[in-house]
Every structure is written in structure tokens, then in C-alpha cells.
Coordinates of C-alpha atoms in Angstrom, one line a residue:
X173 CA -2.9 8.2 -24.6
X174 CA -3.2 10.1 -21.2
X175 CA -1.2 9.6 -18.3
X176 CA -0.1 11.2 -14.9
X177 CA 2.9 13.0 -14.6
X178 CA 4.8 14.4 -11.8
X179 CA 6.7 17.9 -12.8
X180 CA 7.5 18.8 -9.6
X181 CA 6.5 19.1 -5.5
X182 CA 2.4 19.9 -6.3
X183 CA 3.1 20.5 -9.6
X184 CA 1.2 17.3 -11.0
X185 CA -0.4 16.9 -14.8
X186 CA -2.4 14.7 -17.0
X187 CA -0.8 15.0 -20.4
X188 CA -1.1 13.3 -23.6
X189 CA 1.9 11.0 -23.9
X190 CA 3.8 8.3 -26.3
X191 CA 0.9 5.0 -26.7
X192 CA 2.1 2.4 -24.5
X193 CA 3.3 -0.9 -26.3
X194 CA 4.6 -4.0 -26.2
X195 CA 8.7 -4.1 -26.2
X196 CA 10.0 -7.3 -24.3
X197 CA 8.4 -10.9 -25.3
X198 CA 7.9 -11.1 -22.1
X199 CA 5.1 -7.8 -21.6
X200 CA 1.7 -7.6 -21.1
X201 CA -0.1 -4.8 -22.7
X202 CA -2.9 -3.7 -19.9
X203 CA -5.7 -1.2 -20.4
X204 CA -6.2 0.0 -16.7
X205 CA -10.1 0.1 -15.7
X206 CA -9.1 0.9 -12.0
X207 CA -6.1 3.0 -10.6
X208 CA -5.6 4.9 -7.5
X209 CA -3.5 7.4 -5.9
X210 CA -1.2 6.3 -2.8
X211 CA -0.2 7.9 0.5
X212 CA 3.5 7.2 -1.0
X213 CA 2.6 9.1 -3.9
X214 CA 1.8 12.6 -1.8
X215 CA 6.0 12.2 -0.4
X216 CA 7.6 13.0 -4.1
X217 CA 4.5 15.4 -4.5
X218 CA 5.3 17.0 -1.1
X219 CA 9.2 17.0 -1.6
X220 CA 10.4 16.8 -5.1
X221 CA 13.2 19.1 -5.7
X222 CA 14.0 20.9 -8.6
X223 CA 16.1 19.3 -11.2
X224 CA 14.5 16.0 -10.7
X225 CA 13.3 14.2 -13.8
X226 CA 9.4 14.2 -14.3
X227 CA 7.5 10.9 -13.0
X228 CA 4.5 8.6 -14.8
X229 CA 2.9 8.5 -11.3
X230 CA 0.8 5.3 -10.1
X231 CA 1.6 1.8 -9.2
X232 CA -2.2 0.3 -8.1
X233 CA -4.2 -1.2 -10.7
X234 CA -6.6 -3.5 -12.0
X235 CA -7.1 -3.7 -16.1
X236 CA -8.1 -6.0 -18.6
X237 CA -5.0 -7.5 -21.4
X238 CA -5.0 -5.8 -24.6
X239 CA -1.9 -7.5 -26.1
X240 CA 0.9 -10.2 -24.8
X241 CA 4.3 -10.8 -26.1
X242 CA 5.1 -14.0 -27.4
X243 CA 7.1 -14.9 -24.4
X244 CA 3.8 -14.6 -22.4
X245 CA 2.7 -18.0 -21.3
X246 CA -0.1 -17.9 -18.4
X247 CA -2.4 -14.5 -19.6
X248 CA -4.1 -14.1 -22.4
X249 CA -6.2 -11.2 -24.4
X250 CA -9.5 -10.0 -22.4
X251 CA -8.0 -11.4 -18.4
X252 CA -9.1 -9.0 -15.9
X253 CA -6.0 -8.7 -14.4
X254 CA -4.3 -6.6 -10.6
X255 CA -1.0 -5.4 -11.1
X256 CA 1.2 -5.0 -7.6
X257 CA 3.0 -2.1 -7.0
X258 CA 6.2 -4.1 -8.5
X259 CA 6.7 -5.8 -10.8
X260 CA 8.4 -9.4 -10.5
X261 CA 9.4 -12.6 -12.6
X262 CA 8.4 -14.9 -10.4
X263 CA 11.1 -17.3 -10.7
X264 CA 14.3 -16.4 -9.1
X265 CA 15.1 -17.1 -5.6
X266 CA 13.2 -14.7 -4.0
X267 CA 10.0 -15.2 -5.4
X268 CA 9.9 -18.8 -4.8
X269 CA 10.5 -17.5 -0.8
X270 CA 7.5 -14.8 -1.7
X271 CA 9.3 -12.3 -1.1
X272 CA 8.5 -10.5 -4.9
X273 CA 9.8 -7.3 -4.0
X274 CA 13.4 -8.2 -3.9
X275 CA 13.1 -10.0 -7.2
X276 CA 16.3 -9.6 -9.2
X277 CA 15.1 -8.8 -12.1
X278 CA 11.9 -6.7 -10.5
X279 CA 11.2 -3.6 -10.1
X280 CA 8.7 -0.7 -8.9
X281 CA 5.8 1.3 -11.4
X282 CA 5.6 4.4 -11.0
X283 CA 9.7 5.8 -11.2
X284 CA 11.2 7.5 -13.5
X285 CA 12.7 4.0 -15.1
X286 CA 9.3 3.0 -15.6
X287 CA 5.9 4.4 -16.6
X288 CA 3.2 4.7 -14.0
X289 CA -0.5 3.5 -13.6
X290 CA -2.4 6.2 -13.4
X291 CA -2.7 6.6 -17.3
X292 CA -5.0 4.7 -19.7
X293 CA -2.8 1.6 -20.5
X294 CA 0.2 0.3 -19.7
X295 CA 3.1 -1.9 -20.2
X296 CA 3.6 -4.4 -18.1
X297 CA 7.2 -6.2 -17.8
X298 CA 7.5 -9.9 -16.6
X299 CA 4.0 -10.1 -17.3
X300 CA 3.7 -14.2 -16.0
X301 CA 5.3 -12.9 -12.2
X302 CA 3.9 -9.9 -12.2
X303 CA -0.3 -10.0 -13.0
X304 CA -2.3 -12.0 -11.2
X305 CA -5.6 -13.1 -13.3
X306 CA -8.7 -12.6 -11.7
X307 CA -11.7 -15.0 -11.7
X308 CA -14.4 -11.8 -11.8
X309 CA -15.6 -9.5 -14.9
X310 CA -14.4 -6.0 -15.4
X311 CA -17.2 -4.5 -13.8
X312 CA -17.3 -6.3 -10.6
X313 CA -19.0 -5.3 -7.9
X314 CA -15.8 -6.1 -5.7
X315 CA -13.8 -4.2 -7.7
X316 CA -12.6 -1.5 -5.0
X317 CA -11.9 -4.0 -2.6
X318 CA -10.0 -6.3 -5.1
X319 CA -8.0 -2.9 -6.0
X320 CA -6.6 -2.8 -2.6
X321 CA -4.8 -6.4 -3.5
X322 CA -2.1 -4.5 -5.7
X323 CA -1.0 -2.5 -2.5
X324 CA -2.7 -1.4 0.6
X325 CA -4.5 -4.5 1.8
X326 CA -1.4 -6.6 1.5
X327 CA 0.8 -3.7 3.0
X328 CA -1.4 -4.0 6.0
X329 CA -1.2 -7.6 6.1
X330 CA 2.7 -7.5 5.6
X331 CA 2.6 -5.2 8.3
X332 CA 0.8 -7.6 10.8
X333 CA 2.7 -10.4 9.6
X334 CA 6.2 -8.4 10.6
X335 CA 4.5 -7.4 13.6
X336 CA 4.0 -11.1 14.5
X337 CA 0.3 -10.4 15.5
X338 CA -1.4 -13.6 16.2
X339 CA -4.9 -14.7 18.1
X340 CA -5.6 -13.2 21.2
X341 CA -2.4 -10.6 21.7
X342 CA -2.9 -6.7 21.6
X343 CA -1.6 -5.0 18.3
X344 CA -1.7 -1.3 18.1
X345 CA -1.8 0.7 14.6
X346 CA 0.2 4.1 13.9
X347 CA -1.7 5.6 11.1
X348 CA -5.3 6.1 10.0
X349 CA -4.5 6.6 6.4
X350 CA -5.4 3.3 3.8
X351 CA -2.4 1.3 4.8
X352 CA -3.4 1.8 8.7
X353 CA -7.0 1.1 8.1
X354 CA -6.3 -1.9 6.6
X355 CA -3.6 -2.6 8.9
X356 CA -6.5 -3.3 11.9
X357 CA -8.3 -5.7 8.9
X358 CA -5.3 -7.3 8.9
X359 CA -4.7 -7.7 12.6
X360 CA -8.1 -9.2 12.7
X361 CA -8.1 -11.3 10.3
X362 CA -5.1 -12.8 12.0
X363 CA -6.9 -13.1 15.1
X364 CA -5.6 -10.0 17.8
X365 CA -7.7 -9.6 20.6
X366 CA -7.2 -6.1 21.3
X367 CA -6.5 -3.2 18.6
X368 CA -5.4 -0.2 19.3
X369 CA -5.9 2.4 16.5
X370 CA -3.7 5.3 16.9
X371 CA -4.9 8.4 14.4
X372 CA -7.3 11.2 15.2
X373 CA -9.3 11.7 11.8
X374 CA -12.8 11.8 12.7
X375 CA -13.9 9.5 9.8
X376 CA -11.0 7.6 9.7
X377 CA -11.9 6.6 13.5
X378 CA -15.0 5.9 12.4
X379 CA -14.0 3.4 9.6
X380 CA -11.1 1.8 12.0
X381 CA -13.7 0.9 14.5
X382 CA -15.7 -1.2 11.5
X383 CA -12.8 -2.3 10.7
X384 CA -12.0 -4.1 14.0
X385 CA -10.2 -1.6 16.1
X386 CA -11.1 -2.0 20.3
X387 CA -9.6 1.1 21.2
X388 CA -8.8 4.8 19.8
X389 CA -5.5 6.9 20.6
X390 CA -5.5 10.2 19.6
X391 CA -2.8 11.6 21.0
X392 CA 0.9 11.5 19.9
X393 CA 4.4 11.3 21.5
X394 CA 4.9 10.9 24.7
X395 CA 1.1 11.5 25.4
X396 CA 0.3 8.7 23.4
X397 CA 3.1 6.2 24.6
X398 CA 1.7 6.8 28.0
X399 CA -1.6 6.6 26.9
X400 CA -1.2 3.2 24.9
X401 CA 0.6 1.2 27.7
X402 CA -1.2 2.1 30.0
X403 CA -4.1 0.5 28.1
X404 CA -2.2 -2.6 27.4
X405 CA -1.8 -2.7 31.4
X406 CA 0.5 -0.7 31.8
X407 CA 3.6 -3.4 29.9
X408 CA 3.0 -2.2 26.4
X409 CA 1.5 -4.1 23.4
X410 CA 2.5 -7.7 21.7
X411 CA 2.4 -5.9 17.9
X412 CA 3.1 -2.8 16.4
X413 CA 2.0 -2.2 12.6
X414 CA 4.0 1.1 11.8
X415 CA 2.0 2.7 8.8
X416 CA 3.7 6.1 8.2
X417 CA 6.9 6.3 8.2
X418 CA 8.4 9.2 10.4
X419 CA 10.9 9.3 13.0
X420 CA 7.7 10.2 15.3
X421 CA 5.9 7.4 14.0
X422 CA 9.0 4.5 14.6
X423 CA 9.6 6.8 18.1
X424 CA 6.2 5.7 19.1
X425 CA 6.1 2.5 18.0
X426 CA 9.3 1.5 20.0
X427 CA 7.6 2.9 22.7
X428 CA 4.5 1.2 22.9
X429 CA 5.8 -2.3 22.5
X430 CA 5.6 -4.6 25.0
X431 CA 9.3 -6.4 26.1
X432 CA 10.0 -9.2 23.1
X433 CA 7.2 -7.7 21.2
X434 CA 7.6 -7.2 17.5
X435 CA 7.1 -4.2 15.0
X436 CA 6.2 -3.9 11.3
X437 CA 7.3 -1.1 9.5
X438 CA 5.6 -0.3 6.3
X439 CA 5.7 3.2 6.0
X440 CA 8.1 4.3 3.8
X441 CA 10.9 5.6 5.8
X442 CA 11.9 9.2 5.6
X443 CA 15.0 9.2 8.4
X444 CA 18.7 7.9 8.2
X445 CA 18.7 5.5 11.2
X446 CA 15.7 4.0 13.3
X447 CA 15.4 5.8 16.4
X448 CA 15.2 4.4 19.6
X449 CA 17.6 1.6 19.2
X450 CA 18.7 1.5 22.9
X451 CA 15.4 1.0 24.3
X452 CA 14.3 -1.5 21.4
X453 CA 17.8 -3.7 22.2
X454 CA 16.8 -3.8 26.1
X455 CA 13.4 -4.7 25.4
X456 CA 14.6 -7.4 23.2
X457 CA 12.1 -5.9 20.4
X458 CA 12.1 -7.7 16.9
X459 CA 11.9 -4.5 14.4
X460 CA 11.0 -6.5 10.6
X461 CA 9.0 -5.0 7.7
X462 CA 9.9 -2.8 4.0
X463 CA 7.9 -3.2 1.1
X464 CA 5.3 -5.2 0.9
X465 CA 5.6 -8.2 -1.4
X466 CA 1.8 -8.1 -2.7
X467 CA 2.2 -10.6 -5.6
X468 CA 2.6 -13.6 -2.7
X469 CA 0.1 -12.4 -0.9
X470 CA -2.5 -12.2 -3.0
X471 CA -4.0 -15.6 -3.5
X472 CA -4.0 -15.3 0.5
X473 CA -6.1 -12.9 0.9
X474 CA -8.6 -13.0 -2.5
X475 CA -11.0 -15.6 -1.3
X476 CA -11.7 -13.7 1.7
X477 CA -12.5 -10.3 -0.4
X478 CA -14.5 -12.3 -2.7
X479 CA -16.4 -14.2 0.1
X480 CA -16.9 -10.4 1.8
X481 CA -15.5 -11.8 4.9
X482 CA -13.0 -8.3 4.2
X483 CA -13.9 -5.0 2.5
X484 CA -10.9 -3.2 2.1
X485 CA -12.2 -1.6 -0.7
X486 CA -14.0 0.8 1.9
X487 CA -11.0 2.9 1.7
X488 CA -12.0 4.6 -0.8
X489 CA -14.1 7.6 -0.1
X490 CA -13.7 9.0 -3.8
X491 CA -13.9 8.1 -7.4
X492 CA -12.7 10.3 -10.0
X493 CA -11.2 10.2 -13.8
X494 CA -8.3 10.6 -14.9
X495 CA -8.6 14.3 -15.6
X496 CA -9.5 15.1 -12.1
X497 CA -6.0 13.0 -10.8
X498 CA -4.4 16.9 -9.5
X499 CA -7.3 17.6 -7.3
X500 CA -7.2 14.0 -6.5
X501 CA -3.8 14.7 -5.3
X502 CA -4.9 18.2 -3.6
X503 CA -7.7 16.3 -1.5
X504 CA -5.3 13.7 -0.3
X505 CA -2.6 16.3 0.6
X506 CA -5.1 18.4 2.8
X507 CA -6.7 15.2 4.2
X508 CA -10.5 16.0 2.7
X509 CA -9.9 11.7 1.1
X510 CA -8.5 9.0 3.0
X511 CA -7.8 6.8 -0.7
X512 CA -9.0 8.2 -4.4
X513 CA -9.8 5.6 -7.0
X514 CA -9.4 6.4 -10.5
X515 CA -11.2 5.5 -13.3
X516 CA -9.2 6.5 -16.8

């Protein structure tokens, strides 16, 4: 079969590799329909040293069962299926507190441990905790927006939940890539009066304002700390969603938030120690967030995509197959796409 691998920083490649199969009772075989590349994806394409081992990149997708193990009790051959960006077995301590991502027997797709999405099949482990059967056909008309559900809708809505948005507060975004974007659905959805989107990509603007967003910030650092508090009257704002992941990024967001305000960080961090820990202890600031456990949050948020009350699939400003998957990566690097969808 074909799949996606990761040689080295831009050094990406769709190769014929090793059929996936079924190895554990517990597995799901899954023939993807719908994949996607990531903003987390472009760090190891930007930054992968040499020496590192080579990665099956991709962990967003939605597929149809091929095959279960006979440990499998609650899929079956021919479910449309989304697979979260980790996998999970749904019964240990943590998933019963939804919290999937900390699963102790989980894990994430897309390492060198385990195989990635953005291929033609796949195995998935812990099949029962992991997939989430969908009540839709394999060609859905929703099908973009229900991709979002393995990752970057429920990353913004973990985001907002950290950020402790709630109806009418102010919440301000940092980031106008996917996870931003959805971010402001997110913050809407939950009921914020006020959103401040902080990014300065023309369309991404444009799609942010759809989206829900009140008010645009396009400047950064200390320009745009100055700039967002004195549009939340000058004492900052309730909620922070912090969608990047740099020290600039967490810098900002400490800076923006109001005295006993709150900020979720979703990024994926790429510094030792949070910055700005003085100012966030005066201001008594609650700083929550990490990886977003999808898998609880899914039945949440699915009625609302299928009732088109969200369309997070809107992201996605191209489709392309699996051959195309380096210039996918290329067009997300130079910021000519905001989200690629894949179609193996």
C-alpha cells in the first residue's frame, strides 16, 4: 500500500510500504477515505534532525472497517468510522474522566512507534476506545466538517474549555491557522460575547470573522498586548485560547488576560518553561490546556456539525491525493493553505 513518510526536515515521501494488518484482537483494520495534514505535522517537517528515524506521518482520519480482531466488540465491517489523533482504550481511569489522551495504555498516530494516517489503510489499536462510528455514508456531504472531529475542532473546543470561556465574557484567539479558526467556533458556540482574533492572513481574517470573531488584531508583541487590552477596556480579556505554541505566542497570551482570567494552551509547546510566570502569579491567571482529548469530545460536538449549526470543515481550502501529500506539505509551510484534506 502507499503511505506518508517523513525522511527528514522537508524531506517528505509517499512510498509503497508493508500492507497494514490486523496484529492485536483488539485492532481495527481501517481503509482511510479522508486524511489530512496538520499544523503539528509542518514542526518535525520544519525541525527534524538528522539521525532521527523516518515517520508514517498523519493522525486525522475518517475511513470505513475493512477487518476487526476478534477482541473487537462495538464495530463492525463497512462502519464509517473518525479516528482521533490518539488512540485510547476507553476504560482505564482516565477515559472514564474523558480525558483519552492520558490513557494508560494509549497512545499518538503518527510517531515512529506507530504508523500514520496519511496512507491508504491503517491499523488501528484499542479499536472499541479509539473509533467513534458514524451515523453518515462514506460520501457524506459533511464529510470535511466531520474530519475536523479527529483533531482540530475539538482542539479548539479544548482550548475554550481551558480558557474557561463562557456566555457573554471576551476571549481572544492567538493563531489564524485550523486550530485558531476553530478556536473562535468554539468560543461561540460556548457563548463569548466578544472575540478577538489575533492573526494577520488576509483569508484567514476573512474566515475568522464567519466564524464569529468581533474584532481583528494584527499586530504582535507588545503592539498587540497594547492593542488587545485596550479593546477589552483597557483590563484585558476573560479567555485566552493559545493556538501556536511559541514563547511569543504564551508571551502574549499572559499579556492579554484580564486579572483571574484563564488561558488554554493547545499549541504544541516548543519552549522549556512558560514565560511570564511573575505576571501570570500577580494576576492570579489559571494557565490549563495540552492535548486535546478528541475521543470525549466528540459525541459533544457531532450533532451540532450534522445539524450545520458548525462548519468546521471550512478549514479546508484544499483537497488533494495521496501522491500530492509533499506539495501538500510545501503549501502549508509557505502559508498558500490554511488545512489540506487528503483523499488516498
Amino acid at each position: 500500500m502507499r503511505a506518508t513518510v517523513l525522511y527528514g526536515a522537508g524531506d517528505v515521501r509517499v512510498e509503497n510500504v508493508p500492507d497494514a494488518r490486523l496484529i492485536e484482537p483488539t485492532d481495527a483494520l481501517v481503509t482511510v477515505s479522508r486524511a489530512c495534514i496538520c499544523g503539528s505535522d509542518l514542526w518535525p517537517y520544519q525541525l527534524m534532525q538528522p539521525g532521527e528515524p523516518p515517520r508514517r506521518m498523519g493522525h486525522e482520519a475518517i475511513g470505513v472497517v475493512e477487518a476487526v480482531g476478534s477482541g473487537v466488540r462495538t464495530l463492525k465491517i463497512g462502519d464509517v468510522v473518525v479516528m482521533p489523533f490518539a488512540y485510547s482504550d476507553g476504560t482505564c481511569a482516565f477515559c472514564h474522566e474523558g480525558l483519552h489522551t492520558s490513557c494508560v495504555h494509549g497512545g499518538f498516530f503518527g510517531t515512529v512507534e506507530l504508523p500514520g494516517a496519511q496512507a491508504e489503510a491503517l491499523r488501528i489499536p484499542l479499536a472499541d476506545g479509539t473509533l467513534f462510528a458514524l451515523p453518515v455514508g462514506a460520501d457524506d456531504a459533511l464529510m470535511a466538517s466531520l474530519l475536523t472531529l479527529s483533531d482540530v475542532m475539538g482542539t479548539g473546543h479544548h482550548a475554550a474549555r481551558a480558557a474557561k470561556v463562557s456566555r457573554g465574557r471576551t476571549a481572544a484567539v492567538i493563531g489564524d491557522g485550523a486550530v485558531g479558526l476553530c478556536a473562535v467556533i468554539a468560543a461561540r458556540r460556548l457563548g463569548a460575547e466578544r472575540i478577538i482574533m489575533m492573526g494577520h492572513h488576509p483569508d484567514r481574517i476573512g474566515l475568522a470573522k464567519e466564524f464569529g470573531a468581533t474584532d481583528v488584531v494584527k499586530e504582535r508583541g507588545e503592539e498587540a498586548v497594547a492593542r488587545v487590552r485596550a479593546l477589552a477596556g483597557g483590563l484585558g480579556v476573560h479567555s485566552v485560547l493559545e493556538c501556536v505554541g511559541t514563547e511569543e505566542a504564551m508571551r502574549t497570551a499572559i499579556g492579554i488576560a484580564r486579572a483571574g482570567g484563564a488561558v488554554g494552551r493547545v499549541g504544541v509547546p516548543h519552549y522549556e518553561a512558560i514565560p511570564g510566570s511573575e505576571p501570570a502569579f500577580y494576576n492570579n491567571l489559571t494557565i490549563g490546556g495540552g492535548p486535546a482529548p478528541v475521543r470525549a469530545y466528540i459525541q459533544e460536538l457531532l450533532p451540532d456539525v450534522l445539524e450545520g449549526k458548525i462548519e468546521p470543515g471550512r478549514v479546508f481550502d484544499r483537497v488533494i491525493g495521496l501522491d500530492e501529500v509533499p506539495d501538500g506539505y510545501r503549501a502549508m509551510n509557505e502559508r498558500e493553505a490554511i488545512k489540506v484534506m487528503v483523499k488516498p
